Amino acid sequence: AGTLLVAAASANVRCFAGVTRSSHGAEALSTSGHVSRGSRRVATAAQGTTRGDDSANGILILGGSVIGVSIAYHLALRGVKSTLVDRAGIASCASGKAGGFLAKDWNDGSPVGMLARKSFDMHEQVAKELNLPSYRRLKCMGVAVDGTGSKPGGAKLKDLEWTDLGVQGARLMGDETTIAQVNPKELVDAMWSFAEGKGSTFRKGIVERLEYAGDDRSRAKRVTGVVIDGAIVLAESVVMSMGPWGSVLQQAMDCTMLGVKFHSVLMRTGRVLNEAVFFSGLGDPEVYPRNDGHTYVTGFPDPPRVVSEVPGEVEVREEMCTRLVDTMKKVSSEMDGAEIALKQSCYLPFTKDSVPCMGIVPKHANAYVATGHGCWGIMNSLASGLAMSELIIDGEATSVDLRPFDP
């Protein structure tokens, strides 16, 4: 049965169910040869471009995802206001529909290893500061199942809380010292509420393209604004954090964004479960129980692709949700009568090498990028937002080494 179990975190780690991330998959990345960020700092008001009676916004953050909101939150902690732009709203896509599973050490040995450890610790701190009731520690099991739906002998079920059908073997993947959970929508809304309370603003609209200084012939390009719903909105600095929707980012740099579509369902069993499970078999679904009595179930991803669906209008395919529910009934008698509270889908954003892209955009003086966090977006959002805020304000990140993610 051991050969059927989920691999240890030091080997290939699944990003939800099916997208793999090798701890050695980015060995070709070199920390040498990166251009020093030197003393790049957020543009001053004197550098802003004006048109007529309009004055430039300070910092425009494009994308209302957990990454964009985390940047706004950490800027606000330093007293810096920003304007957040999104066509569908705050946390309207993956950031509001993800599972919120947090693992401290599963990315050790990969480019995001130190980022993950820093961010994991920050989640507990931020949950206390923002009073997030959904944050909690829990354990995680890897469980091999055969799909028969039969109930095995007691020995195989000894350490399992709610998985009791077709079990072939199980192993502990993490306990309360390394595994945690938060409701992503609650986290994003709380961070944005704080930023908004410090003077940051939200603008709903479709981001079409960047505007550049027409007479700028220096090596470093300067973005003067962004075209939103056909109108130019002036800015001193721009941060692009639009997830898998990468056409605007592509205008500034060569970085093709891909989306991996996942479906998920929220099931309610009548009691609070305390054990996350990564299954091996039946398509390898993943289950994250929440402390409000809901259990988040996801899996069966679509292949990576350039996303054409509109943000906030992503199709939910009924057959995929039905498959998730039917699979749960094959692994747990408790799930058989569970209420189906919600069906949803979203795209997780990936770069071509699956490593996040964060830093100042090449050959630009005042444009930044933070995207491509894949299946660990919620997990790594806090350390990413902190590091990006340092880069924007101070000219370099000191809390996290951003060189592995340099655009």
Short mmCIF file of C-alpha atoms in Angstrom, two decimals:
data_model
loop_
_atom_site.label_atom_id
_atom_site.label_comp_id
_atom_site.label_asym_id
_atom_site.label_seq_id
_atom_site.Cartn_x
_atom_site.Cartn_y
_atom_site.Cartn_z
CA ALA A 1 0.00 0.00 0.00
CA GLY A 2 2.92 2.31 0.61
CA THR A 3 3.58 2.63 -3.13
CA LEU A 4 0.10 4.08 -3.56
CA LEU A 5 0.52 6.86 -1.05
CA VAL A 6 1.17 10.49 -1.82
CA ALA A 7 4.88 11.26 -2.18
CA ALA A 8 6.64 13.04 0.66
CA ALA A 9 7.06 16.79 0.45
CA SER A 10 10.76 16.47 -0.34
CA ALA A 11 9.87 14.81 -3.64
CA ASN A 12 7.19 16.00 -6.05
CA VAL A 13 4.49 17.92 -4.21
CA ARG A 14 1.03 18.08 -5.72
CA CYS A 15 -0.42 21.51 -6.23
CA PHE A 16 -4.02 20.60 -5.51
CA ALA A 17 -4.63 17.43 -7.51
CA GLY A 18 -2.60 16.90 -10.64
CA VAL A 19 -0.31 19.90 -11.07
CA THR A 20 3.06 18.75 -9.80
CA ARG A 21 5.85 20.90 -8.47
CA SER A 22 9.28 19.30 -8.10
CA SER A 23 11.46 20.51 -5.28
CA HIS A 24 14.33 20.34 -7.74
CA GLY A 25 12.41 21.60 -10.77
CA ALA A 26 14.09 24.99 -10.93
CA GLU A 27 17.71 24.03 -10.40
CA ALA A 28 18.62 25.86 -13.59
CA LEU A 29 17.72 29.16 -11.95
CA SER A 30 20.84 31.03 -11.02
CA THR A 31 21.13 33.64 -8.30
CA SER A 32 23.99 35.24 -10.19
CA GLY A 33 23.64 37.68 -13.03
CA HIS A 34 20.59 39.46 -11.63
CA VAL A 35 20.58 43.19 -12.01
CA SER A 36 20.77 44.83 -8.61
CA ARG A 37 17.67 46.75 -7.67
CA GLY A 38 19.92 49.36 -6.09
CA SER A 39 17.98 52.26 -4.77
CA ARG A 40 14.88 52.04 -6.94
CA ARG A 41 12.09 53.67 -4.99
CA VAL A 42 8.43 54.43 -5.43
CA ALA A 43 8.03 57.45 -7.72
CA THR A 44 7.53 60.79 -6.02
CA ALA A 45 4.68 63.14 -6.82
CA ALA A 46 7.07 65.33 -8.77
CA GLN A 47 7.64 62.45 -11.17
CA GLY A 48 3.93 61.88 -11.81
CA THR A 49 2.45 62.81 -15.15
CA THR A 50 -0.57 65.11 -15.27
CA ARG A 51 -3.05 65.83 -18.00
CA GLY A 52 -5.24 68.90 -17.77
CA ASP A 53 -6.67 69.14 -14.26
CA ASP A 54 -6.06 65.47 -13.53
CA SER A 55 -3.42 64.46 -11.03
CA ALA A 56 -1.64 61.14 -11.08
CA ASN A 57 -2.61 58.35 -8.72
CA GLY A 58 0.24 57.15 -6.55
CA ILE A 59 0.37 53.38 -7.04
CA LEU A 60 -2.02 51.47 -9.30
CA ILE A 61 -2.30 47.77 -8.44
CA LEU A 62 -3.83 45.85 -11.32
CA GLY A 63 -5.71 42.82 -10.03
CA GLY A 64 -7.86 42.26 -6.95
CA SER A 65 -6.31 38.89 -6.12
CA VAL A 66 -4.83 37.85 -2.80
CA ILE A 67 -1.42 38.91 -4.13
CA GLY A 68 -2.54 42.37 -5.23
CA VAL A 69 -4.50 42.92 -2.01
CA SER A 70 -1.58 41.69 0.10
CA ILE A 71 0.65 44.28 -1.59
CA ALA A 72 -1.95 46.98 -0.89
CA TYR A 73 -2.22 45.80 2.73
CA HIS A 74 1.51 45.88 3.36
CA LEU A 75 1.86 49.25 1.65
CA ALA A 76 -0.90 50.55 3.93
CA LEU A 77 0.98 49.26 6.97
CA ARG A 78 3.77 51.62 5.90
CA GLY A 79 1.36 54.51 5.38
CA VAL A 80 1.34 54.27 1.57
CA LYS A 81 -2.02 54.46 -0.23
CA SER A 82 -2.79 52.60 -3.45
CA THR A 83 -5.58 52.22 -5.97
CA LEU A 84 -6.65 48.65 -6.71
CA VAL A 85 -8.21 47.92 -10.11
CA ASP A 86 -10.18 44.81 -11.09
CA ARG A 87 -12.96 44.17 -13.57
CA ALA A 88 -14.87 41.76 -11.32
CA GLY A 89 -14.12 42.86 -7.76
CA ILE A 90 -11.99 41.90 -4.76
CA ALA A 91 -11.18 38.16 -4.59
CA SER A 92 -13.67 37.45 -7.38
CA CYS A 93 -11.65 34.62 -8.93
CA ALA A 94 -9.26 32.03 -7.46
CA SER A 95 -8.47 34.12 -4.39
CA GLY A 96 -12.09 33.85 -3.28
CA LYS A 97 -12.60 30.25 -4.34
CA ALA A 98 -9.42 28.46 -3.28
CA GLY A 99 -9.10 26.03 -0.39
CA GLY A 100 -6.77 28.03 1.86
CA PHE A 101 -4.55 25.04 2.70
CA LEU A 102 -1.23 26.10 4.26
CA ALA A 103 1.87 23.90 4.57
CA LYS A 104 5.06 25.24 6.11
CA ASP A 105 7.68 22.84 4.75
CA TRP A 106 6.24 21.22 1.64
CA ASN A 107 8.22 23.52 -0.64
CA ASP A 108 11.57 23.09 1.11
CA GLY A 109 14.36 22.69 -1.44
CA SER A 110 12.45 24.61 -4.14
CA PRO A 111 12.76 28.29 -5.16
CA VAL A 112 9.74 29.13 -2.99
CA GLY A 113 10.93 27.23 0.08
CA MET A 114 11.99 30.22 2.18
CA LEU A 115 9.07 32.31 0.89
CA ALA A 116 6.67 29.58 2.05
CA ARG A 117 8.21 29.28 5.51
CA LYS A 118 8.11 33.04 6.02
CA SER A 119 4.54 33.29 4.77
CA PHE A 120 3.31 30.35 6.86
CA ASP A 121 4.44 32.06 10.04
CA MET A 122 2.95 35.36 8.89
CA HIS A 123 -0.50 33.78 8.44
CA GLU A 124 -0.86 33.13 12.16
CA GLN A 125 0.28 36.66 12.99
CA VAL A 126 -2.02 38.33 10.45
CA ALA A 127 -4.96 36.14 11.50
CA LYS A 128 -4.56 37.48 15.03
CA GLU A 129 -4.11 41.08 13.93
CA LEU A 130 -7.14 40.99 11.60
CA ASN A 131 -9.23 38.72 13.83
CA LEU A 132 -9.81 35.94 11.27
CA PRO A 133 -12.01 33.23 12.84
CA SER A 134 -11.35 30.77 10.00
CA TYR A 135 -7.62 30.41 10.69
CA ARG A 136 -6.66 27.23 12.50
CA ARG A 137 -4.02 24.52 12.73
CA LEU A 138 -4.90 20.94 11.77
CA LYS A 139 -3.28 17.73 10.59
CA CYS A 140 -3.04 16.30 7.07
CA MET A 141 -3.13 12.65 6.01
CA GLY A 142 -2.18 10.98 2.76
CA VAL A 143 -4.65 8.17 2.10
CA ALA A 144 -4.53 5.49 -0.61
CA VAL A 145 -7.94 4.26 -1.76
CA ASP A 146 -9.03 1.61 -4.25
CA GLY A 147 -12.50 2.93 -5.11
CA THR A 148 -14.36 -0.22 -4.05
CA GLY A 149 -16.28 1.56 -1.32
CA SER A 150 -15.77 -1.38 1.02
CA LYS A 151 -15.04 -0.86 4.70
CA PRO A 152 -11.65 -2.32 5.67
CA GLY A 153 -10.51 -3.70 9.01
CA GLY A 154 -9.98 -1.40 11.94
CA ALA A 155 -6.18 -1.34 11.68
CA LYS A 156 -6.26 0.60 8.41
CA LEU A 157 -8.67 3.15 9.88
CA LYS A 158 -6.85 3.59 13.19
CA ASP A 159 -5.45 7.08 12.55
CA LEU A 160 -8.17 8.37 10.21
CA GLU A 161 -10.94 10.71 11.33
CA TRP A 162 -13.54 10.46 8.58
CA THR A 163 -12.11 8.41 5.69
CA ASP A 164 -13.44 4.87 6.11
CA LEU A 165 -14.18 3.34 2.68
CA GLY A 166 -11.78 1.61 0.27
CA VAL A 167 -8.74 2.51 2.38
CA GLN A 168 -5.54 0.70 1.44
CA GLY A 169 -3.09 2.61 3.61
CA ALA A 170 -2.41 5.98 5.19
CA ARG A 171 0.44 8.18 6.35
CA LEU A 172 0.80 11.44 8.21
CA MET A 173 1.80 14.31 5.89
CA GLY A 174 1.88 17.02 8.54
CA ASP A 175 0.53 17.90 11.97
CA GLU A 176 -0.52 21.09 13.73
CA THR A 177 3.06 22.37 13.77
CA THR A 178 3.32 22.53 9.97
CA ILE A 179 -0.26 22.53 8.62
CA ALA A 180 -2.84 25.31 8.87
CA GLN A 181 -5.85 26.68 7.05
CA VAL A 182 -7.64 29.95 6.40
CA ASN A 183 -10.71 30.94 4.42
CA PRO A 184 -9.12 32.88 1.51
CA LYS A 185 -12.08 35.20 0.94
CA GLU A 186 -12.12 36.16 4.60
CA LEU A 187 -8.38 36.86 4.52
CA VAL A 188 -8.54 38.99 1.36
CA ASP A 189 -11.57 40.97 2.50
CA ALA A 190 -9.95 41.71 5.88
CA MET A 191 -6.67 42.87 4.31
CA TRP A 192 -8.51 45.10 1.88
CA SER A 193 -10.71 46.54 4.62
CA PHE A 194 -7.56 47.55 6.49
CA ALA A 195 -5.97 49.11 3.37
CA GLU A 196 -9.18 50.92 2.52
CA GLY A 197 -9.35 52.27 6.04
CA LYS A 198 -5.90 53.77 5.52
CA GLY A 199 -6.98 55.61 2.39
CA SER A 200 -6.56 53.08 -0.42
CA THR A 201 -9.33 52.95 -3.03
CA PHE A 202 -10.91 50.41 -5.36
CA ARG A 203 -11.77 51.06 -8.99
CA LYS A 204 -13.85 48.56 -10.94
CA GLY A 205 -13.03 48.38 -14.62
CA ILE A 206 -11.38 46.55 -17.49
CA VAL A 207 -7.64 47.13 -17.74
CA GLU A 208 -6.80 47.43 -21.44
CA ARG A 209 -3.17 48.52 -21.72
CA LEU A 210 -0.31 50.49 -20.25
CA GLU A 211 0.48 54.06 -21.31
CA TYR A 212 4.12 55.15 -21.65
CA ALA A 213 5.88 58.52 -21.72
CA GLY A 214 6.03 59.38 -25.41
CA ASP A 215 9.36 61.19 -25.24
CA ASP A 216 11.09 58.73 -22.91
CA ARG A 217 14.21 57.51 -24.70
CA SER A 218 16.13 56.37 -21.66
CA ARG A 219 16.93 52.70 -21.12
CA ALA A 220 14.31 52.46 -18.39
CA LYS A 221 10.77 52.97 -19.68
CA ARG A 222 8.34 54.97 -17.57
CA VAL A 223 4.66 54.03 -17.37
CA THR A 224 2.53 57.14 -17.09
CA GLY A 225 -0.84 55.46 -16.68
CA VAL A 226 -3.21 52.66 -17.54
CA VAL A 227 -6.14 52.60 -19.97
CA ILE A 228 -9.20 51.46 -18.00
CA ASP A 229 -12.55 51.17 -19.80
CA GLY A 230 -11.21 53.37 -22.59
CA ALA A 231 -9.99 56.17 -20.34
CA ILE A 232 -6.41 56.89 -19.29
CA VAL A 233 -5.87 56.73 -15.53
CA LEU A 234 -2.58 58.39 -14.63
CA ALA A 235 -0.19 56.75 -12.19
CA GLU A 236 3.26 57.18 -10.70
CA SER A 237 3.87 53.42 -10.35
CA VAL A 238 2.03 50.33 -11.59
CA VAL A 239 1.97 46.81 -10.12
CA MET A 240 0.67 44.01 -12.36
CA SER A 241 -0.92 41.17 -10.44
CA MET A 242 -3.66 39.91 -12.72
CA GLY A 243 -3.19 36.17 -12.30
CA PRO A 244 -3.68 34.08 -15.47
CA TRP A 245 -4.99 37.05 -17.43
CA GLY A 246 -1.64 38.20 -18.77
CA SER A 247 -2.24 40.34 -21.86
CA VAL A 248 -1.32 43.60 -20.12
CA LEU A 249 1.77 42.02 -18.58
CA GLN A 250 2.73 40.72 -22.03
CA GLN A 251 2.78 44.31 -23.26
CA ALA A 252 5.54 45.10 -20.76
CA MET A 253 7.59 41.90 -20.83
CA ASP A 254 7.83 38.44 -22.33
CA CYS A 255 5.90 36.39 -19.77
CA THR A 256 3.13 34.15 -21.06
CA MET A 257 0.67 33.35 -18.28
CA LEU A 258 -1.21 30.07 -18.14
CA GLY A 259 -4.26 29.06 -16.16
CA VAL A 260 -5.11 25.66 -14.69
CA LYS A 261 -8.84 25.29 -14.10
CA PHE A 262 -10.01 23.53 -10.95
CA HIS A 263 -13.52 22.78 -9.80
CA SER A 264 -14.45 22.55 -6.15
CA VAL A 265 -17.47 21.84 -3.99
CA LEU A 266 -18.29 22.73 -0.40
CA MET A 267 -19.95 19.84 1.45
CA ARG A 268 -21.50 20.04 4.90
CA THR A 269 -21.61 16.89 7.04
CA GLY A 270 -23.11 18.23 10.25
CA ARG A 271 -19.93 18.36 12.30
CA VAL A 272 -16.56 20.11 12.10
CA LEU A 273 -13.85 17.82 10.71
CA ASN A 274 -10.23 18.36 11.69
CA GLU A 275 -8.24 16.33 9.18
CA ALA A 276 -7.21 17.41 5.67
CA VAL A 277 -6.69 14.50 3.28
CA PHE A 278 -4.70 14.13 0.06
CA PHE A 279 -5.98 11.01 -1.67
CA SER A 280 -4.01 8.66 -3.89
CA GLY A 281 -6.40 6.91 -6.25
CA LEU A 282 -9.78 7.85 -7.74
CA GLY A 283 -8.13 10.79 -9.50
CA ASP A 284 -6.27 12.08 -6.42
CA PRO A 285 -8.79 14.56 -4.98
CA GLU A 286 -7.89 16.79 -2.04
CA VAL A 287 -10.10 17.66 0.93
CA TYR A 288 -9.73 20.58 3.36
CA PRO A 289 -12.32 20.68 6.16
CA ARG A 290 -13.05 24.15 7.56
CA ASN A 291 -13.90 25.09 11.12
CA ASP A 292 -17.37 26.34 10.15
CA GLY A 293 -18.58 22.82 9.33
CA HIS A 294 -17.96 23.02 5.57
CA THR A 295 -15.56 20.66 3.83
CA TYR A 296 -13.77 21.92 0.72
CA VAL A 297 -13.23 19.28 -1.99
CA THR A 298 -11.19 19.86 -5.15
CA GLY A 299 -9.36 17.97 -7.87
CA PHE A 300 -9.40 16.82 -11.52
CA PRO A 301 -7.73 19.90 -13.07
CA ASP A 302 -7.95 20.87 -16.72
CA PRO A 303 -4.68 21.07 -18.70
CA PRO A 304 -2.78 24.40 -18.50
CA ARG A 305 -3.80 26.89 -21.17
CA VAL A 306 -3.98 30.57 -22.04
CA VAL A 307 -7.22 31.68 -20.42
CA SER A 308 -9.98 33.08 -22.61
CA GLU A 309 -12.84 33.00 -20.11
CA VAL A 310 -13.74 36.35 -18.57
CA PRO A 311 -12.81 37.03 -14.92
CA GLY A 312 -15.85 36.64 -12.70
CA GLU A 313 -17.68 34.65 -15.39
CA VAL A 314 -15.78 31.35 -15.34
CA GLU A 315 -18.00 28.42 -16.30
CA VAL A 316 -18.80 25.80 -13.67
CA ARG A 317 -19.19 22.40 -15.29
CA GLU A 318 -21.81 20.33 -13.50
CA GLU A 319 -20.23 17.00 -14.43
CA MET A 320 -16.96 17.93 -12.70
CA CYS A 321 -18.75 18.88 -9.49
CA THR A 322 -20.78 15.67 -9.62
CA ARG A 323 -17.57 13.68 -10.02
CA LEU A 324 -16.10 15.30 -6.92
CA VAL A 325 -19.21 14.54 -4.86
CA ASP A 326 -19.44 10.95 -6.11
CA THR A 327 -15.77 10.39 -5.30
CA MET A 328 -16.28 11.56 -1.72
CA LYS A 329 -19.11 9.06 -1.29
CA LYS A 330 -16.67 6.29 -2.30
CA VAL A 331 -14.15 7.18 0.42
CA SER A 332 -16.34 8.24 3.34
CA SER A 333 -19.68 6.96 4.63
CA GLU A 334 -20.06 10.31 6.42
CA MET A 335 -19.96 12.17 3.10
CA ASP A 336 -22.75 10.06 1.63
CA GLY A 337 -25.48 12.22 3.11
CA ALA A 338 -23.60 15.51 3.11
CA GLU A 339 -25.31 18.69 1.94
CA ILE A 340 -23.82 20.30 -1.18
CA ALA A 341 -23.50 23.94 -0.18
CA LEU A 342 -21.58 25.38 -3.15
CA LYS A 343 -20.22 24.45 -6.58
CA GLN A 344 -17.53 26.62 -8.19
CA SER A 345 -14.49 26.79 -10.45
CA CYS A 346 -11.44 29.00 -10.89
CA TYR A 347 -8.11 29.29 -12.70
CA LEU A 348 -4.82 29.07 -10.85
CA PRO A 349 -2.11 31.28 -12.44
CA PHE A 350 1.16 29.71 -13.57
CA THR A 351 4.22 30.93 -15.40
CA LYS A 352 5.72 28.51 -17.90
CA ASP A 353 8.30 27.26 -15.37
CA SER A 354 5.80 27.28 -12.47
CA VAL A 355 7.99 29.70 -10.49
CA PRO A 356 6.32 32.97 -9.40
CA CYS A 357 7.40 36.13 -11.22
CA MET A 358 8.02 39.00 -8.79
CA GLY A 359 10.07 42.16 -9.03
CA ILE A 360 10.54 45.25 -11.14
CA VAL A 361 9.68 44.73 -14.80
CA PRO A 362 12.86 44.58 -16.95
CA LYS A 363 13.82 47.88 -18.58
CA HIS A 364 11.15 49.76 -16.62
CA ALA A 365 11.60 52.45 -14.00
CA ASN A 366 8.22 52.29 -12.28
CA ALA A 367 6.44 49.05 -13.26
CA TYR A 368 6.33 45.96 -11.06
CA VAL A 369 5.00 42.44 -11.41
CA ALA A 370 3.82 39.86 -8.88
CA THR A 371 2.07 36.86 -10.40
CA GLY A 372 2.25 33.14 -11.15
CA HIS A 373 1.95 31.76 -7.62
CA GLY A 374 0.02 28.72 -8.84
CA CYS A 375 -1.51 26.44 -6.24
CA TRP A 376 0.37 28.11 -3.39
CA GLY A 377 -1.03 31.61 -3.97
CA ILE A 378 -2.92 31.88 -0.68
CA MET A 379 -0.06 30.27 1.18
CA ASN A 380 2.65 32.59 -0.18
CA SER A 381 0.57 35.75 -0.46
CA LEU A 382 1.63 37.40 2.79
CA ALA A 383 5.41 37.15 2.39
CA SER A 384 5.02 38.10 -1.28
CA GLY A 385 3.02 41.21 -0.43
CA LEU A 386 5.50 42.21 2.27
CA ALA A 387 8.51 41.76 -0.03
CA MET A 388 6.88 43.65 -2.89
CA SER A 389 5.95 46.54 -0.60
CA GLU A 390 9.58 46.77 0.51
CA LEU A 391 10.75 46.75 -3.10
CA ILE A 392 8.33 49.51 -4.05
CA ILE A 393 8.98 51.75 -1.05
CA ASP A 394 12.61 51.03 -0.14
CA GLY A 395 14.07 49.91 -3.45
CA GLU A 396 14.82 46.36 -2.29
CA ALA A 397 13.17 43.54 -0.39
CA THR A 398 14.81 42.67 2.91
CA SER A 399 12.30 40.21 4.42
CA VAL A 400 12.53 37.71 1.54
CA ASP A 401 15.13 37.16 -1.18
CA LEU A 402 13.31 37.93 -4.42
CA ARG A 403 16.16 36.92 -6.72
CA PRO A 404 14.70 33.46 -7.52
CA PHE A 405 11.60 35.23 -8.84
CA ASP A 406 13.29 38.07 -10.70
CA PRO A 407 11.45 38.84 -13.95
#
